[in-house]
Tab-separated table of C-alpha atoms in Angstrom:
chain	number	residue	atom	x	y	z
Z	1	GLN	CA	4.340	15.117	19.696
Z	2	ALA	CA	6.094	14.532	16.413
Z	3	LEU	CA	2.947	15.010	14.328
Z	4	SER	CA	2.569	18.542	15.726
Z	5	LEU	CA	5.445	19.460	13.414
Z	6	VAL	CA	3.128	19.133	10.438
Z	7	SER	CA	1.106	22.215	11.401
Z	8	LEU	CA	4.375	24.134	11.941
Z	9	CYS	CA	5.503	23.464	8.362
Z	10	PRO	CA	3.157	25.448	6.078
Z	11	ASN	CA	5.030	24.360	2.931
Z	12	LEU	CA	4.970	20.640	3.731
Z	13	ARG	CA	3.790	18.663	0.701
Z	14	THR	CA	4.720	15.074	1.643
Z	15	LEU	CA	4.255	13.225	4.920
Z	16	ILE	CA	5.538	9.683	5.399
Z	17	PHE	CA	4.355	8.354	8.729
Z	18	SER	CA	4.864	4.928	10.217
Z	19	LEU	CA	4.715	3.565	13.740
Z	20	ALA	CA	6.320	0.387	14.991
Z	21	ILE	CA	3.540	-0.679	17.327
Z	22	ASP	CA	2.865	-3.470	19.741
Z	23	GLY	CA	-0.540	-4.930	20.582
Z	24	LEU	CA	-1.259	-2.543	23.471
Z	25	ILE	CA	-0.624	0.621	21.468
Z	26	GLU	CA	-2.457	-0.855	18.483
Z	27	GLN	CA	-5.563	-1.396	20.614
Z	28	HIS	CA	-5.378	2.207	21.881
Z	29	LEU	CA	-4.916	3.631	18.361
Z	30	SER	CA	-8.000	1.840	17.102
Z	31	THR	CA	-10.197	3.697	19.605
Z	32	ALA	CA	-8.555	7.075	20.284
Z	33	PRO	CA	-6.611	9.463	18.072
Z	34	LEU	CA	-3.179	10.534	19.297
Z	35	LEU	CA	-3.777	14.173	18.382
Z	36	ARG	CA	-6.948	15.772	19.649
Z	37	GLY	CA	-7.847	19.356	18.957
Z	38	GLY	CA	-5.618	21.714	17.091
Z	39	PRO	CA	-5.826	22.890	13.504
Z	40	ARG	CA	-6.458	20.921	10.362
Z	41	TRP	CA	-3.353	20.532	8.282
Z	42	ARG	CA	-3.027	22.108	4.874
Z	43	PRO	CA	-3.751	19.744	1.970
Z	44	LEU	CA	-0.864	17.392	1.231
Z	45	GLN	CA	0.413	16.284	-2.124
Z	46	HIS	CA	1.502	12.876	-0.814
Z	47	LEU	CA	0.669	10.937	2.352
Z	48	ARG	CA	2.188	7.525	2.973
Z	49	LEU	CA	1.082	5.492	5.981
Z	50	GLY	CA	2.839	2.358	7.171
Z	51	ASN	CA	-0.331	0.631	8.343
Z	52	HIS	CA	-4.007	1.337	8.779
Z	53	GLN	CA	-3.893	1.866	12.546
Z	54	GLU	CA	-2.107	5.131	11.809
Z	55	ILE	CA	-5.312	6.513	10.307
Z	56	SER	CA	-6.436	7.205	13.883
Z	57	CYS	CA	-3.335	9.325	14.462
Z	58	VAL	CA	-4.067	11.764	11.646
Z	59	LEU	CA	-7.815	11.559	10.939
Z	60	ASP	CA	-8.785	14.608	13.025
Z	61	HIS	CA	-6.165	16.791	11.302
Z	62	ILE	CA	-5.880	15.635	7.721
Z	63	ASP	CA	-7.440	17.434	4.773
Z	64	LYS	CA	-7.355	16.649	1.064
Z	65	VAL	CA	-4.481	14.470	-0.172
Z	66	ASP	CA	-3.540	14.065	-3.829
Z	67	ILE	CA	-1.612	10.791	-3.446
Z	68	LEU	CA	-2.593	8.394	-0.655
Z	69	HIS	CA	-0.289	5.433	-0.253
Z	70	PHE	CA	-0.723	2.562	2.204
Z	71	ILE	CA	2.180	0.193	2.750
Z	72	SER	CA	0.285	-2.640	4.471
Z	73	ALA	CA	-3.027	-4.256	3.626
Z	74	LEU	CA	-6.307	-3.433	5.309
Z	75	PRO	CA	-6.887	-5.821	8.210
Z	76	SER	CA	-10.444	-6.387	6.976
Z	77	ILE	CA	-12.397	-5.568	3.843
Z	78	ASP	CA	-15.643	-6.439	5.571
Z	79	PRO	CA	-17.803	-3.260	5.553
Z	80	GLN	CA	-19.323	-4.306	8.886
Z	81	LYS	CA	-15.967	-4.179	10.717
Z	82	GLU	CA	-14.402	-1.046	12.222
Z	83	PRO	CA	-11.072	-1.061	10.347
Z	84	PHE	CA	-12.913	-0.821	7.031
Z	85	ALA	CA	-15.385	1.781	8.317
Z	86	ARG	CA	-12.468	3.912	9.594
Z	87	PHE	CA	-10.737	3.505	6.208
Z	88	LEU	CA	-13.881	4.777	4.428
Z	89	ARG	CA	-14.086	7.807	6.748
Z	90	PHE	CA	-10.443	8.510	5.965
Z	91	LEU	CA	-11.071	8.238	2.213
Z	92	ARG	CA	-14.007	10.642	2.539
Z	93	VAL	CA	-11.817	13.259	4.232
Z	94	THR	CA	-8.735	12.872	2.030
Z	95	SER	CA	-10.544	12.255	-1.293
Z	96	PRO	CA	-7.334	11.184	-3.046
Z	97	VAL	CA	-6.621	11.508	-6.757
Z	98	GLU	CA	-4.222	8.537	-6.593
Z	99	LEU	CA	-4.707	5.597	-4.232
Z	100	TYR	CA	-2.143	2.858	-3.628
Z	101	LEU	CA	-3.924	0.114	-1.728
Z	102	PRO	CA	-2.761	-3.377	-0.806
Z	103	LEU	CA	-5.688	-5.760	-0.248
Z	104	ALA	CA	-5.471	-9.144	1.440
Z	105	LEU	CA	-8.420	-11.297	0.442
Z	106	THR	CA	-9.972	-13.393	3.159
Z	107	ASN	CA	-13.127	-15.423	3.465
Z	108	SER	CA	-15.069	-12.354	4.584
Z	109	SER	CA	-17.663	-10.796	2.337
Z	110	ILE	CA	-16.512	-8.394	-0.362
Z	111	GLY	CA	-19.908	-6.696	-0.176
Z	112	SER	CA	-20.156	-3.314	-1.845
Z	113	LEU	CA	-16.452	-2.559	-1.433
Z	114	TRP	CA	-15.872	-0.779	-4.740
Z	115	GLU	CA	-19.094	1.236	-4.686
Z	116	GLN	CA	-18.204	2.551	-1.246
Z	117	VAL	CA	-14.629	3.407	-2.268
Z	118	VAL	CA	-15.851	5.330	-5.323
Z	119	GLN	CA	-18.443	7.236	-3.268
Z	120	CYS	CA	-15.817	8.226	-0.692
Z	121	ALA	CA	-13.158	9.246	-3.235
Z	122	PRO	CA	-14.867	11.120	-6.088
Z	123	ARG	CA	-11.561	12.688	-7.244
Z	124	LEU	CA	-9.942	9.246	-7.737
Z	125	ARG	CA	-8.161	8.962	-11.100
Z	126	ILE	CA	-5.391	6.412	-10.431
Z	127	LEU	CA	-5.888	3.202	-8.471
Z	128	ASP	CA	-2.989	0.850	-7.763
Z	129	LEU	CA	-4.201	-2.382	-6.146
Z	130	LYS	CA	-1.926	-5.050	-4.737
Z	131	VAL	CA	-4.226	-8.037	-4.240
Z	132	SER	CA	-2.954	-10.992	-2.254
Z	133	THR	CA	-4.388	-14.025	-0.573
Z	134	SER	CA	-2.823	-16.674	1.588
Z	135	ARG	CA	-3.171	-20.327	0.742
Z	136	TYR	CA	-4.779	-20.767	4.164
Z	137	THR	CA	-7.629	-18.344	3.505
Z	138	TYR	CA	-8.006	-18.959	-0.202
Z	139	SER	CA	-11.407	-20.372	-1.093
Z	140	SER	CA	-13.724	-20.724	-4.044
Z	141	LYS	CA	-15.363	-17.449	-2.937
Z	142	CYS	CA	-12.042	-15.629	-3.413
Z	143	ASP	CA	-11.531	-17.392	-6.716
Z	144	LYS	CA	-14.980	-16.392	-7.997
Z	145	TRP	CA	-14.478	-12.824	-6.800
Z	146	LEU	CA	-11.077	-12.558	-8.497
Z	147	VAL	CA	-12.452	-13.891	-11.768
Z	148	SER	CA	-15.486	-11.597	-11.672
Z	149	TRP	CA	-13.329	-8.590	-10.741
Z	150	LEU	CA	-10.695	-9.225	-13.412
Z	151	TYR	CA	-13.201	-9.747	-16.211
């Protein structure tokens, strides 16, 4: 268990964690954490995750994180779907000061996305958003949202 090393390194300040996963492992990660039991890790200065399925691997052990950096976009920004709900739980636990977050806009509802993010991360001071949309999912709803968000 590679992640068990984290609790053995009391001076660890940065953790960069990424899994190359196939569909079977991805399905398992979305429902069950890899590490159950054991101690919570000390607060980290910087946590970088390759994708959002990895939240399940560390959620039961993570504590506060100053800089939270995601490499890939959330699979859904629909508050009614589990990936977004798990992301909000993770934000609540880590309460980052800096958040680097790629977002892929789809036709799903934006809902109360920003209000929920702010409630879950009260220490947030720096927000780096990478907003993208594909020409296949782009719609007037995305266009209106982008315009309203930018201005």
